[in-house]
Amino acid sequence: MNILEVLALEEETKKIIQESLDALYEKKEFLPDLTNGERTQAFKSLSAIISTPNNIHKSFLRVPREDGTIERIPAYRVQHNDSLGPYKGGIRFYEGVNEEEVVNLAFLMTLKNALHQVPFGGGKGGIVINPRDYSEKELNIVSRKYVRYFADVIGPDKDIPAPDMGSGEREMDWMMAEYKKIHHGKPYLGSFTGKSVVNGGSLGRREATGKGVYFTFRYLIHDYAVAHKEHLENSGNPFANTALEHAERPLKMAVQGFGNVGSVAALEAYQCRALNNQVIAVSDRNVTLYNEDGLDIPSLIAFTSSNRGDLPKDAAELSESGIKAEIRGRDELLTLPVDVLFLAALEDQIRKDNMENIQAKIIVEGANAPTTRDADAYLSDKGVIIIPDILANAGGVIVSYLEWLQGRETQYHEESEVFRLLLEKMQETMDTILPQYFGDPYPLRENCFIHAVQRLSTVLHKQGKLY
Ligand code: NAD
């Protein structure tokens, strides 16, 4: 089997789709009702559908700046697949946004929703700006223009955007208001998720991704590994050995990225006293902060919230914050001697040129695609457990689904109920994936992709689309 026609997806993604399809093709119990010829044809359709987004929308937003100049800012909305439900995915406000990246992220959303059985398809948006260079008034215009330019293709039953890097509830509130204005008299609460609570957002949405990221780590290394200790000990599986070596002992951790995802994951780790974690390093776009006895995460969060999201970046800011830490180079964090590395910043952070220097034996992907395929293969061969993005960072979309449902019913859950439903859903997925992970030779990412592709394929088959 070969994927002959692949548009826009990155080489790395193409490889992983190919591997998942090959593994599924070998599973004769998958699509058993088809003859050999029909099955081969179905797989050709499958690879074409998965490898290609349904739609790529691109516009140039015309934005008047406060200095009187006019800018045309590139903006994207990519809709990968909606067989499982309306397209769903964040809008990234970032100067490095490009079409290939948005397509790739939209594809990941389709698989993430398939893996966790969230009834949404995959989409993603991006606006090519550095939000720090724009005033609040200008960002308001950018957000509203985005909605106006893509007004016909988004909506509660079509495509539901959410925040991503560089955007948050403020932008979602503005966008929903613009959507409501354009589609006057139509339902609008489900048009965007990640809104502020007063505007129909869900309690717990802001913390959902970081909480979920930490939960996947804790569940795999502690709850699951301890409960299945005997089975894991006898499995001969290298990942089972790594899990057992790290279960039931204090662990040192580093967190890359201290925004929405990273700061919450760090706080969860810090507060999880039962497991005796120590977060000894955190980093952001400027620096790494290091303290071998453990950092005071609540004080760091308090500092960043009054410092435009940035950690203290020099001696003066550090002394003003009262936090005990050493300032190190930004990328030094990745190669520190820690047990666990949480990646919650950008893609391609662990790659060929630094993979040999990684000391962590457990890597948790809060960000999307922070580990390249080369690095994943190299580290997995050494028994490193990599909890991949589509498994670890789905908390946001799971609570977005709850927000969308609450908006439809105008009935709102307590925060504790939101977190209960979130962790229940993530545990359900982990319980489906982990027995196979500790029993076969595939790294966790491959396992998750195979599962997700199988779910998506089953739906496509039942919808009569694999002809
Ligand atoms: P954010 O904008 O709130 O925070 C990003 C953080 O990364 C900031 O602290 C920033 O200073 C830091 N950073 C930027 N460049 C860096 C670098 N080179 N080295 C170290 N740190 C750097 O973004 P976020 O919402 O926390 O998202 C982070 C990642 O998680 C993104 O990849 C995003 O796609 C992914 N993600 C986010 C959500 C969500 O709900 N927010 C859901 C799923 C996935």
Coordinates of C-alpha atoms in Angstrom, one line a residue, residues 24 148 158 186 202 214 245 285 320 327 338 358 367 378:
L24 CA -4.4 -1.8 10.2
R148 CA -16.2 38.3 9.2
K158 CA -20.2 23.5 11.1
K186 CA -29.4 32.3 15.2
S202 CA -17.3 26.4 30.9
Y214 CA -0.5 16.0 34.1
E245 CA 11.3 2.1 37.5
R285 CA 10.3 32.3 25.4
E320 CA 11.5 41.7 42.7
I327 CA 18.5 32.0 35.4
V338 CA 15.4 15.2 35.2
I358 CA 17.9 14.4 26.5
A367 CA 2.3 21.1 23.0
Y378 CA 15.7 7.3 18.8

